[in-house]
CSV table of C-alpha atoms and ligand atoms in Angstrom, one decimal:
chain,number,residue,atom,x,y,z
A,1,MET,CA,-0.2,0.3,-0.1
A,2,SER,CA,1.6,3.1,-0.8
A,3,ALA,CA,1.4,5.8,2.4
A,4,GLN,CA,-1.5,7.1,3.6
A,5,SER,CA,-2.4,10.1,1.9
A,6,ILE,CA,-5.5,10.5,3.7
A,7,PRO,CA,-5.7,10.1,7.3
A,8,TYR,CA,-6.1,7.0,10.1
A,9,LYS,CA,-8.3,9.0,11.8
A,10,THR,CA,-10.1,12.4,11.0
A,11,TYR,CA,-10.9,14.9,14.2
A,12,LEU,CA,-13.1,17.9,14.4
A,13,GLU,CA,-11.9,20.7,15.9
A,14,GLU,CA,-14.1,21.2,19.3
A,15,SER,CA,-15.5,24.3,18.3
A,16,GLU,CA,-16.3,22.7,14.2
A,17,LEU,CA,-19.5,20.7,16.9
A,18,PRO,CA,-21.6,20.9,15.9
A,19,LYS,CA,-24.1,23.9,16.3
A,20,ASN,CA,-28.1,22.8,14.9
A,21,TRP,CA,-28.6,19.0,14.8
A,22,TYR,CA,-30.3,18.7,11.2
A,23,ASN,CA,-33.6,18.1,10.7
A,24,VAL,CA,-34.6,15.7,7.6
A,25,ARG,CA,-38.2,15.4,8.0
A,26,ALA,CA,-38.0,19.6,7.0
A,27,ASP,CA,-36.8,18.3,3.0
A,28,MET,CA,-38.7,15.2,3.0
A,29,LYS,CA,-41.7,15.9,0.6
A,30,ASN,CA,-43.8,13.4,2.4
A,31,LYS,CA,-43.3,14.2,5.8
A,32,PRO,CA,-43.4,10.6,7.8
A,33,ALA,CA,-47.6,9.8,9.3
A,34,PRO,CA,-48.3,11.3,12.9
A,35,LEU,CA,-48.6,8.9,15.5
A,36,LEU,CA,-52.2,8.6,16.9
A,37,ASN,CA,-54.0,8.5,19.5
A,38,PRO,CA,-54.8,4.3,20.2
A,39,GLY,CA,-58.0,4.8,21.1
A,40,THR,CA,-59.4,7.7,18.5
A,41,HIS,CA,-56.9,7.3,15.7
A,42,GLN,CA,-56.5,10.5,15.9
A,43,PRO,CA,-53.2,11.8,15.2
A,44,MET,CA,-51.6,12.6,18.8
A,45,THR,CA,-51.7,16.1,19.8
A,46,ALA,CA,-49.2,18.2,21.3
A,47,GLU,CA,-51.2,18.8,24.5
A,48,GLU,CA,-51.9,14.3,24.5
A,49,LEU,CA,-47.8,13.6,23.8
A,50,GLY,CA,-47.1,16.2,27.0
A,51,GLY,CA,-48.7,14.0,29.3
A,52,VAL,CA,-45.6,10.7,28.8
A,53,PHE,CA,-43.3,12.8,27.2
A,54,CYS,CA,-41.2,16.2,28.1
A,55,ALA,CA,-42.2,19.3,26.5
A,56,ASP,CA,-39.3,20.4,24.6
A,57,LEU,CA,-39.4,17.1,23.4
A,58,VAL,CA,-42.6,16.6,21.6
A,59,ALA,CA,-42.2,20.3,19.7
A,60,GLN,CA,-39.1,18.5,19.0
A,61,GLU,CA,-41.4,15.5,17.4
A,62,LEU,CA,-43.7,16.9,15.7
A,63,ASP,CA,-41.1,20.3,14.4
A,64,ASN,CA,-41.9,18.7,10.8
A,65,GLU,CA,-41.0,22.2,9.4
A,66,ASN,CA,-37.5,23.6,11.2
A,67,ARG,CA,-34.7,22.4,8.5
A,68,TYR,CA,-32.0,23.4,12.1
A,69,ILE,CA,-32.2,23.3,15.5
A,70,PRO,CA,-30.4,24.8,17.8
A,71,ILE,CA,-27.9,23.1,19.9
A,72,PRO,CA,-28.3,23.7,23.5
A,73,GLN,CA,-24.8,25.3,25.2
A,74,GLU,CA,-25.3,22.4,27.9
A,75,ILE,CA,-25.8,20.1,25.4
A,76,VAL,CA,-22.9,21.1,23.0
A,77,ASP,CA,-21.0,20.9,26.8
A,78,LEU,CA,-21.5,17.5,27.6
A,79,TYR,CA,-20.5,16.1,23.9
A,80,LYS,CA,-17.2,16.8,24.4
A,81,MET,CA,-16.4,15.0,27.1
A,82,TYR,CA,-16.7,12.2,23.5
A,83,ARG,CA,-17.1,14.0,20.8
A,84,PRO,CA,-16.4,14.6,18.4
A,85,SER,CA,-15.9,11.2,17.4
A,86,PRO,CA,-13.1,10.1,14.5
A,87,LEU,CA,-14.1,9.2,11.6
A,88,VAL,CA,-11.3,6.8,10.4
A,89,ARG,CA,-9.8,5.8,6.9
A,90,ALA,CA,-9.8,1.2,6.9
A,91,TYR,CA,-6.9,0.9,5.5
A,92,TYR,CA,-6.1,-2.1,7.1
A,93,LEU,CA,-9.4,-3.8,6.6
A,94,GLU,CA,-8.8,-2.2,3.3
A,95,LYS,CA,-5.0,-4.0,2.7
A,96,LYS,CA,-7.4,-7.2,4.5
A,97,LEU,CA,-9.6,-8.1,1.3
A,98,GLY,CA,-7.3,-6.2,-1.3
A,99,THR,CA,-10.0,-4.6,-2.4
A,100,PRO,CA,-9.2,-0.7,-4.4
A,101,ALA,CA,-13.0,0.4,-2.6
A,102,HIS,CA,-11.7,3.0,0.0
A,103,ILE,CA,-13.5,2.7,3.9
A,104,TYR,CA,-14.9,4.7,5.9
A,105,TYR,CA,-16.3,4.4,10.0
A,106,LYS,CA,-17.4,7.1,11.8
A,107,PHE,CA,-17.3,5.2,15.8
A,108,GLU,CA,-19.5,5.7,18.6
A,109,GLY,CA,-17.9,3.4,20.8
A,110,ASN,CA,-15.5,5.6,22.6
A,111,ASN,CA,-17.7,6.5,25.6
A,112,THR,CA,-18.8,4.6,28.7
A,113,SER,CA,-21.9,2.9,27.6
A,114,GLY,CA,-20.2,2.5,24.7
A,115,SER,CA,-22.5,3.7,21.5
A,116,HIS,CA,-24.1,6.3,20.4
A,117,LYS,CA,-27.3,6.0,22.6
A,118,LEU,CA,-25.3,8.9,24.3
A,119,ASN,CA,-26.3,12.0,22.6
A,120,SER,CA,-30.1,11.6,22.7
A,121,ALA,CA,-29.7,10.4,26.2
A,122,ILE,CA,-28.0,13.8,26.7
A,123,ALA,CA,-30.1,16.0,24.9
A,124,GLN,CA,-33.7,14.2,26.6
A,125,ALA,CA,-32.1,14.5,29.8
A,126,TYR,CA,-30.9,17.3,30.0
A,127,TYR,CA,-34.4,18.7,28.8
A,128,ALA,CA,-36.3,16.6,31.6
A,129,LYS,CA,-34.5,18.7,33.9
A,130,LYS,CA,-35.1,22.2,32.1
A,131,GLN,CA,-38.8,21.4,32.1
A,132,GLY,CA,-37.9,21.8,36.5
A,133,LEU,CA,-38.4,17.1,36.3
A,134,LYS,CA,-37.7,14.7,39.3
A,135,GLY,CA,-37.0,12.1,37.5
A,136,VAL,CA,-37.9,9.7,34.3
A,137,THR,CA,-38.5,6.6,33.8
A,138,THR,CA,-37.4,4.2,30.7
A,139,GLU,CA,-37.2,0.8,29.1
A,140,THR,CA,-33.9,-1.6,27.8
A,141,GLY,CA,-33.5,-4.7,26.4
A,142,ALA,CA,-29.4,-6.2,26.3
A,143,GLY,CA,-28.7,-3.2,27.9
A,144,GLN,CA,-26.9,-0.4,26.3
A,145,TRP,CA,-30.0,2.0,25.6
A,146,GLY,CA,-30.3,1.8,30.1
A,147,THR,CA,-26.7,2.7,30.2
A,148,ALA,CA,-26.4,5.8,28.5
A,149,LEU,CA,-29.6,6.8,30.1
A,150,SER,CA,-28.4,6.4,33.5
A,151,MET,CA,-25.3,8.5,32.6
A,152,ALA,CA,-26.5,11.1,31.1
A,153,CYS,CA,-29.1,11.8,34.0
A,154,SER,CA,-26.8,11.8,36.3
A,155,TYR,CA,-24.7,14.1,34.5
A,156,PHE,CA,-27.8,16.2,35.6
A,157,ASP,CA,-29.4,15.0,38.8
A,158,LEU,CA,-32.0,13.0,37.8
A,159,ASP,CA,-33.3,9.9,38.5
A,160,CYS,CA,-33.8,7.5,36.5
A,161,LYS,CA,-36.0,4.3,36.8
A,162,VAL,CA,-35.6,1.4,34.6
A,163,PHE,CA,-37.3,-1.4,32.9
A,164,MET,CA,-34.9,-4.0,32.1
A,165,VAL,CA,-36.4,-6.7,29.8
A,166,LYS,CA,-36.2,-9.5,32.5
A,167,VAL,CA,-33.7,-12.1,30.7
A,168,SER,CA,-31.0,-9.4,30.3
A,169,TYR,CA,-31.4,-8.4,33.4
A,170,GLU,CA,-30.3,-12.2,34.3
A,171,GLN,CA,-28.1,-13.1,32.0
A,172,LYS,CA,-26.4,-9.5,31.4
A,173,PRO,CA,-25.5,-8.1,35.3
A,174,PHE,CA,-22.4,-6.6,34.0
A,175,ARG,CA,-24.6,-3.4,32.6
A,176,ARG,CA,-26.9,-3.9,34.9
A,177,GLU,CA,-24.5,-3.0,37.1
A,178,VAL,CA,-22.9,-0.4,35.7
A,179,MET,CA,-26.4,1.8,35.1
A,180,ARG,CA,-26.3,1.3,39.4
A,181,VAL,CA,-22.9,2.8,39.6
A,182,TYR,CA,-24.5,6.2,37.7
A,183,GLY,CA,-27.2,5.6,40.7
A,184,ALA,CA,-30.1,4.3,38.5
A,185,SER,CA,-32.7,1.5,39.5
A,186,VAL,CA,-33.5,-1.1,37.2
A,187,THR,CA,-35.5,-3.2,37.6
A,188,PRO,CA,-36.5,-7.1,35.2
A,189,SER,CA,-39.9,-6.2,34.0
A,190,PRO,CA,-42.3,-7.7,33.9
A,191,SER,CA,-42.6,-6.8,37.4
A,192,MET,CA,-45.0,-7.3,40.2
A,193,THR,CA,-44.6,-3.3,40.5
A,194,THR,CA,-47.2,-2.3,37.3
A,195,ASP,CA,-50.4,-3.6,36.8
A,196,ILE,CA,-49.7,-4.0,33.1
A,197,GLY,CA,-46.9,-6.8,34.7
A,198,LYS,CA,-49.8,-8.1,36.9
A,199,LYS,CA,-51.2,-9.0,34.1
A,200,ILE,CA,-48.5,-10.2,31.8
A,201,LEU,CA,-47.3,-11.7,34.5
A,202,GLU,CA,-51.3,-13.6,34.9
A,203,ALA,CA,-51.7,-13.6,32.1
A,204,HIS,CA,-48.1,-15.8,30.9
A,205,PRO,CA,-46.0,-17.0,34.8
A,206,GLY,CA,-42.5,-17.7,34.1
A,207,THR,CA,-41.9,-15.2,31.2
A,208,THR,CA,-39.0,-14.2,30.2
A,209,GLY,CA,-40.4,-10.6,29.5
A,210,SER,CA,-40.1,-8.2,25.8
A,211,LEU,CA,-39.0,-4.8,24.7
A,212,GLY,CA,-42.6,-4.3,23.8
A,213,CYS,CA,-43.2,-5.4,27.4
A,214,ALA,CA,-41.0,-3.6,29.5
A,215,ILE,CA,-42.4,-0.7,27.6
A,216,SER,CA,-45.9,-0.3,29.2
A,217,GLU,CA,-44.0,-0.8,32.8
A,218,ALA,CA,-42.3,2.1,32.3
A,219,VAL,CA,-45.1,4.6,30.1
A,220,GLU,CA,-47.7,3.2,33.2
A,221,VAL,CA,-44.8,4.4,36.3
A,222,ALA,CA,-43.6,7.9,34.5
A,223,VAL,CA,-47.3,8.8,33.6
A,224,LYS,CA,-48.4,7.7,37.5
A,225,SER,CA,-45.5,9.6,39.6
A,226,GLU,CA,-46.1,13.3,39.7
A,227,GLY,CA,-42.6,15.5,37.8
A,228,TYR,CA,-41.8,12.1,35.9
A,229,ARG,CA,-41.7,11.5,32.1
A,230,TYR,CA,-40.6,8.3,29.8
A,231,VAL,CA,-38.1,9.2,27.6
A,232,LEU,CA,-36.7,6.1,24.3
A,233,GLY,CA,-33.9,5.5,23.2
A,234,SER,CA,-34.7,5.6,19.4
A,235,VAL,CA,-37.7,5.0,16.6
A,236,LEU,CA,-38.9,8.2,17.5
A,237,ASN,CA,-38.1,12.2,15.3
A,238,GLN,CA,-36.9,13.6,18.6
A,239,VAL,CA,-33.7,10.7,18.5
A,240,LEU,CA,-33.6,10.5,15.2
A,241,LEU,CA,-33.0,14.5,15.2
A,242,HIS,CA,-30.6,14.2,18.0
A,243,GLN,CA,-28.2,11.3,16.5
A,244,SER,CA,-28.2,13.8,13.1
A,245,VAL,CA,-25.0,15.1,15.2
A,246,ILE,CA,-23.3,11.8,13.9
A,247,GLY,CA,-23.9,12.6,10.0
A,248,LEU,CA,-22.9,16.1,9.8
A,249,GLU,CA,-19.6,15.7,11.4
A,250,ALA,CA,-18.8,12.7,9.4
A,251,LYS,CA,-20.1,14.8,6.5
A,252,ALA,CA,-17.5,17.5,7.5
A,253,ALA,CA,-14.6,15.4,8.5
A,254,LEU,CA,-15.3,13.9,5.0
A,255,ASP,CA,-15.4,17.3,2.8
A,256,LYS,CA,-12.3,18.7,4.9
A,257,LEU,CA,-10.8,15.4,3.1
A,258,GLY,CA,-12.4,15.8,0.0
A,259,VAL,CA,-13.6,12.8,0.4
A,260,LYS,CA,-17.8,12.1,-1.3
A,261,PRO,CA,-19.2,9.0,0.2
A,262,ASP,CA,-21.0,6.5,-2.6
A,263,VAL,CA,-22.5,4.2,-0.6
A,264,ILE,CA,-23.4,4.9,3.8
A,265,ILE,CA,-23.9,1.5,5.4
A,266,GLY,CA,-25.8,1.6,9.0
A,267,CYS,CA,-27.1,-1.1,11.4
A,268,ALA,CA,-31.0,-0.2,11.9
A,269,GLY,CA,-32.8,-2.1,14.8
A,270,GLY,CA,-35.4,1.3,15.4
A,271,GLY,CA,-33.4,2.8,13.4
A,272,SER,CA,-31.4,5.9,15.2
A,273,ASN,CA,-28.3,5.6,13.9
A,274,LEU,CA,-28.8,5.4,10.4
A,275,GLY,CA,-31.5,8.4,10.9
A,276,GLY,CA,-28.7,10.3,12.1
A,277,LEU,CA,-26.1,8.5,9.8
A,278,ILE,CA,-27.3,9.5,6.5
A,279,ALA,CA,-29.7,12.8,7.4
A,280,PRO,CA,-27.6,15.6,5.7
A,281,PHE,CA,-26.9,13.2,3.0
A,282,MET,CA,-30.2,12.2,2.3
A,283,GLY,CA,-31.2,16.6,3.6
A,284,GLU,CA,-29.0,16.1,-0.3
A,285,LYS,CA,-30.6,14.3,-2.4
A,286,LEU,CA,-33.6,14.9,-0.7
A,287,ARG,CA,-33.8,18.1,-2.3
A,288,GLY,CA,-31.6,17.0,-5.3
A,289,GLU,CA,-27.6,18.3,-4.9
A,290,ALA,CA,-25.8,14.9,-4.5
A,291,ASP,CA,-27.2,11.3,-5.4
A,292,TYR,CA,-25.6,8.7,-2.7
A,293,ARG,CA,-27.0,5.1,-2.4
A,294,ILE,CA,-27.7,4.5,1.7
A,295,VAL,CA,-28.3,0.7,3.3
A,296,ALA,CA,-29.8,0.3,5.9
A,297,VAL,CA,-28.4,-3.9,7.5
A,298,GLU,CA,-31.2,-6.2,9.6
A,299,PRO,CA,-30.9,-9.1,11.2
A,300,ALA,CA,-32.7,-12.0,8.8
A,301,SER,CA,-34.0,-13.4,12.1
A,302,CYS,CA,-35.5,-10.1,12.7
A,303,PRO,CA,-36.2,-8.3,8.6
A,304,SER,CA,-39.0,-5.1,9.5
A,305,PHE,CA,-37.4,-3.6,6.3
A,306,THR,CA,-37.2,-6.5,4.0
A,307,ARG,CA,-40.0,-8.8,5.2
A,308,GLY,CA,-42.2,-6.7,6.5
A,309,VAL,CA,-45.4,-4.1,6.1
A,310,TYR,CA,-45.9,-0.2,5.9
A,311,ALA,CA,-48.6,0.1,8.8
A,312,TYR,CA,-50.1,1.3,11.6
A,313,ASP,CA,-48.6,-0.5,14.6
A,314,PHE,CA,-49.2,-0.6,18.6
A,315,CYS,CA,-45.6,0.1,19.8
A,316,ASP,CA,-45.3,-2.0,22.8
A,317,THR,CA,-47.2,-5.1,24.0
A,318,GLY,CA,-49.4,-2.7,26.4
A,319,MET,CA,-50.8,-1.2,23.9
A,320,VAL,CA,-50.9,2.0,25.8
A,321,CYS,CA,-48.0,3.4,23.5
A,322,PRO,CA,-49.8,5.7,20.4
A,323,LEU,CA,-50.3,3.9,16.9
A,324,ALA,CA,-47.0,4.5,14.7
A,325,LYS,CA,-47.1,3.4,11.2
A,326,MET,CA,-44.3,1.9,10.0
A,327,TYR,CA,-42.4,-0.9,8.6
A,328,THR,CA,-43.9,-3.6,10.8
A,329,LEU,CA,-43.4,-7.3,11.8
A,330,GLY,CA,-46.8,-6.8,14.2
A,331,SER,CA,-46.1,-5.9,18.1
A,332,ASP,CA,-46.6,-9.7,19.4
A,333,PHE,CA,-44.2,-10.9,17.3
A,334,ILE,CA,-41.0,-12.1,18.5
A,335,PRO,CA,-37.8,-12.5,16.9
A,336,SER,CA,-35.7,-16.0,18.3
A,337,ALA,CA,-32.5,-16.2,19.4
A,338,ASN,CA,-30.1,-13.2,18.1
A,339,HIS,CA,-27.3,-11.5,19.7
A,340,ALA,CA,-27.7,-9.0,19.1
A,341,GLY,CA,-30.3,-7.0,21.1
A,342,GLY,CA,-30.5,-3.8,19.8
A,343,LEU,CA,-31.0,-5.2,16.4
A,344,ARG,CA,-34.7,-6.7,18.5
A,345,TYR,CA,-37.1,-4.7,17.7
A,346,HIS,CA,-40.4,-5.8,15.8
A,347,GLY,CA,-41.3,-2.4,14.4
A,348,MET,CA,-38.9,1.0,12.2
A,349,SER,CA,-38.3,4.8,12.4
A,350,PRO,CA,-41.0,6.4,10.7
A,351,ILE,CA,-38.9,8.8,9.2
A,352,LEU,CA,-36.3,6.2,7.8
A,353,SER,CA,-39.8,3.9,6.6
A,354,GLN,CA,-41.3,6.8,4.9
A,355,LEU,CA,-37.7,7.3,3.7
A,356,TYR,CA,-38.1,3.3,2.4
A,357,ASP,CA,-41.5,3.6,0.7
A,358,ASP,CA,-39.4,6.2,-1.3
A,359,GLY,CA,-37.7,4.5,-3.5
A,360,LEU,CA,-34.8,7.0,-1.0
A,361,MET,CA,-33.3,3.6,0.5
A,362,GLU,CA,-32.3,0.4,0.4
A,363,ALA,CA,-32.1,-2.6,3.0
A,364,VAL,CA,-30.5,-5.9,3.1
A,365,SER,CA,-30.4,-8.6,5.9
A,366,VAL,CA,-28.1,-11.0,7.1
A,367,GLU,CA,-26.9,-13.9,8.7
A,368,GLN,CA,-25.9,-14.0,12.3
A,369,THR,CA,-22.3,-16.5,12.3
A,370,LYS,CA,-21.6,-14.0,8.2
A,371,VAL,CA,-22.4,-11.2,11.1
A,372,PHE,CA,-20.1,-12.7,13.7
A,373,GLU,CA,-17.0,-13.7,10.4
A,374,ALA,CA,-17.3,-10.0,9.5
A,375,ALA,CA,-17.0,-8.9,13.0
A,376,GLU,CA,-14.5,-10.7,13.4
A,377,LEU,CA,-12.0,-10.2,10.8
A,378,PHE,CA,-12.3,-6.4,11.6
A,379,ALA,CA,-11.7,-7.0,15.2
A,380,ARG,CA,-8.0,-8.6,14.4
A,381,VAL,CA,-6.8,-6.3,11.4
A,382,GLU,CA,-9.2,-2.8,12.9
A,383,GLY,CA,-8.2,-3.5,16.3
A,384,THR,CA,-11.6,-2.1,17.9
A,385,LEU,CA,-13.5,-4.8,19.3
A,386,PRO,CA,-17.4,-4.4,17.4
A,387,ALA,CA,-20.7,-4.6,19.2
A,388,PRO,CA,-23.1,-7.4,17.8
A,389,GLU,CA,-25.3,-4.8,16.1
A,390,SER,CA,-22.2,-2.6,14.6
A,391,SER,CA,-21.4,-6.2,12.9
A,392,HIS,CA,-24.5,-5.7,10.5
A,393,ALA,CA,-23.4,-2.6,9.0
A,394,ILE,CA,-19.3,-3.8,8.9
A,395,ARG,CA,-20.6,-7.3,7.4
A,396,ALA,CA,-22.4,-5.0,4.5
A,397,ALA,CA,-19.2,-3.1,4.6
A,398,ILE,CA,-17.1,-5.9,3.6
A,399,ASP,CA,-19.2,-6.7,0.8
A,400,GLU,CA,-19.8,-4.4,-0.3
A,401,ALA,CA,-15.9,-3.6,-0.5
A,402,LEU,CA,-15.7,-7.5,-2.2
A,403,LYS,CA,-17.8,-7.0,-4.9
A,404,CYS,CA,-14.9,-3.5,-5.7
A,405,LYS,CA,-12.6,-6.0,-6.1
A,406,GLU,CA,-14.3,-8.1,-8.5
A,407,THR,CA,-15.1,-5.2,-11.3
A,408,GLY,CA,-12.2,-2.8,-9.7
A,409,GLU,CA,-14.1,0.0,-8.8
A,410,GLU,CA,-12.7,2.2,-6.4
A,411,LYS,CA,-15.9,3.4,-4.2
A,412,ASN,CA,-15.9,4.6,-1.3
A,413,ILE,CA,-17.8,3.3,1.4
A,414,LEU,CA,-18.5,4.4,4.7
A,415,PHE,CA,-20.6,3.1,7.3
A,416,GLY,CA,-21.4,3.6,11.0
A,417,LEU,CA,-19.0,1.4,13.6
A,418,THR,CA,-22.0,2.1,16.2
A,419,GLY,CA,-20.4,1.0,19.7
A,420,THR,CA,-17.8,-1.7,21.3
A,421,GLY,CA,-18.5,-4.8,22.4
A,422,TYR,CA,-17.4,-5.9,25.4
A,423,PHE,CA,-20.2,-6.6,27.4
A,424,ASP,CA,-21.4,-9.2,24.1
A,425,MET,CA,-18.8,-11.7,25.0
A,426,VAL,CA,-20.9,-14.7,25.3
A,427,ALA,CA,-22.7,-13.7,22.0
A,428,TYR,CA,-18.9,-14.2,20.9
A,429,GLU,CA,-18.0,-16.9,23.2
A,430,LYS,CA,-20.8,-18.8,20.6
A,431,PHE,CA,-20.6,-18.2,18.0
A,432,HIS,CA,-16.6,-19.9,18.7
A,433,GLU,CA,-18.4,-22.8,20.1
A,434,GLY,CA,-20.3,-23.1,17.1
A,435,GLU,CA,-23.4,-23.3,18.9
A,436,MET,CA,-25.1,-19.7,17.1
A,437,SER,CA,-28.2,-20.9,14.5
A,438,ASP,CA,-29.9,-18.7,12.4
A,439,TYR,CA,-33.3,-18.6,12.5
A,440,ILE,CA,-34.8,-17.3,10.3
A,441,PRO,CA,-38.2,-16.8,10.4
A,442,THR,CA,-40.7,-18.4,7.9
A,443,ASP,CA,-43.2,-16.7,5.8
A,444,GLU,CA,-46.0,-18.5,7.8
A,445,GLU,CA,-44.9,-16.7,11.2
A,446,LEU,CA,-44.4,-13.9,9.9
A,447,ALA,CA,-48.5,-14.5,8.3
A,448,LYS,CA,-48.9,-14.9,11.4
A,449,TYR,CA,-48.0,-11.4,13.3
A,450,ARG,CA,-49.4,-9.9,10.5
A,451,ALA,CA,-52.7,-10.8,10.6
A,452,MET,CA,-52.4,-9.8,14.7
A,453,LEU,CA,-51.6,-5.8,13.4
A,454,PRO,CA,-54.3,-3.3,14.7
A,455,LYS,CA,-57.7,-2.9,11.7
A,456,MET,CA,-57.4,0.7,11.3
B,501,LIG,C1,-29.2,0.5,19.6
B,501,LIG,C2,-28.6,0.6,18.9
B,501,LIG,C3,-28.4,-0.2,17.6
B,501,LIG,C4,-29.8,-0.4,16.9
B,501,LIG,O1,-30.3,0.8,17.4
B,501,LIG,P1,-30.8,2.2,16.6
B,501,LIG,O2,-31.6,2.5,17.5
B,501,LIG,O3,-30.9,1.4,15.2
B,501,LIG,O4,-29.4,2.8,16.0
B,501,LIG,C5,-27.4,0.2,16.6
B,501,LIG,N1,-25.3,-0.8,17.8
B,501,LIG,C6,-26.0,-0.5,19.0
B,501,LIG,C7,-24.7,-0.3,18.8
B,501,LIG,C8,-26.9,-0.4,20.0
B,501,LIG,O5,-26.1,0.2,21.3
């Protein structure tokens, strides 16, 4: 390989941190569909949403007009603890693959919570504090969001009540303890502390819980407790807005290097990191200023984009949350064992769902063992031990680079490396022991859950 004309890592200066979030909805011709009241099927008003969410966040959720939303200085100052994050030119991966492609990744794992989720957690905790609240409630599956939120709440001296899916609470005690280091209380879900939890436990004794069930419990506690609101770490418009810092920084760094990506790739659970990474690029695409191929990568075991339907659905099991129009597998769908906990949600961001439906982005699904092969290849040459979720994007980026090897194309590939995998070593162990399954749901199974979607 010739000398590295482009630096291995490109950092912006602190002073170059984005001062505004970019709201891609302002540039979308077809806006994402509104959240609906589950009882009346009418669009949720700001007042209704305000009973569950913080006031400023409700305004952001409903804002389809303002292209730029200023980032409060307190948030920018906290971002400085771990931002700007590096844009890395994956020279060693390129060499290993023998590809003429140029691969770049934006690394969001260099904070204690280990993922991009802190970008939105800090924003949401800030607005809760600004409103004078005592605390917030939330759910967490594998624990990344709960960890990020507990960190953010400790910065702002807010109480943080986390409902953690019981199976993860028992099997992933380390993340639970990180949350407790930051002062959060962590309850395994379903629990006897809520009405919905009791109801679920009566109906399904011995259940190990699900994300949808933990959401219902967290919402119930927020609504019933004076001075509390509920916060969510993905899917919502406001979360994609906060995550736009990833894309804004990536684009600024690439512009400095004079590089235009041809393909932009990200893993998609609820869609927040991908929505954030692509935001400014999608903006150019929507305004007709530039074109990019944009690819969402999801697990074959939970294929919301590639095999779901675009329809209104419940966001939670208890059906207390608003209905969202999104690519969904049905709120009763529970994916088979998959070690990328952050990619197991049945639905998808309404913004990305609309963009996908309009043909502005693509999606692929990948099998778990192929993902871990890519993860290990990456770790061995690039040094970073990737999270299983992030490794979905690595897989797709490697496949794209291998295609370039066949065609000889020098494409620029950008992907999002959302986090590190230090708490996922049981998954790596299963992979090494050959105990990892690649179960893909059948069409019959998917049809069963599709038939249970709410009738509109
Ligand atoms: C939560 C998580 C994801 C998936 O969530 P999105 O909202 O789709 O971004 C991806 N990677 C990591 C490391 C996560 O923690």
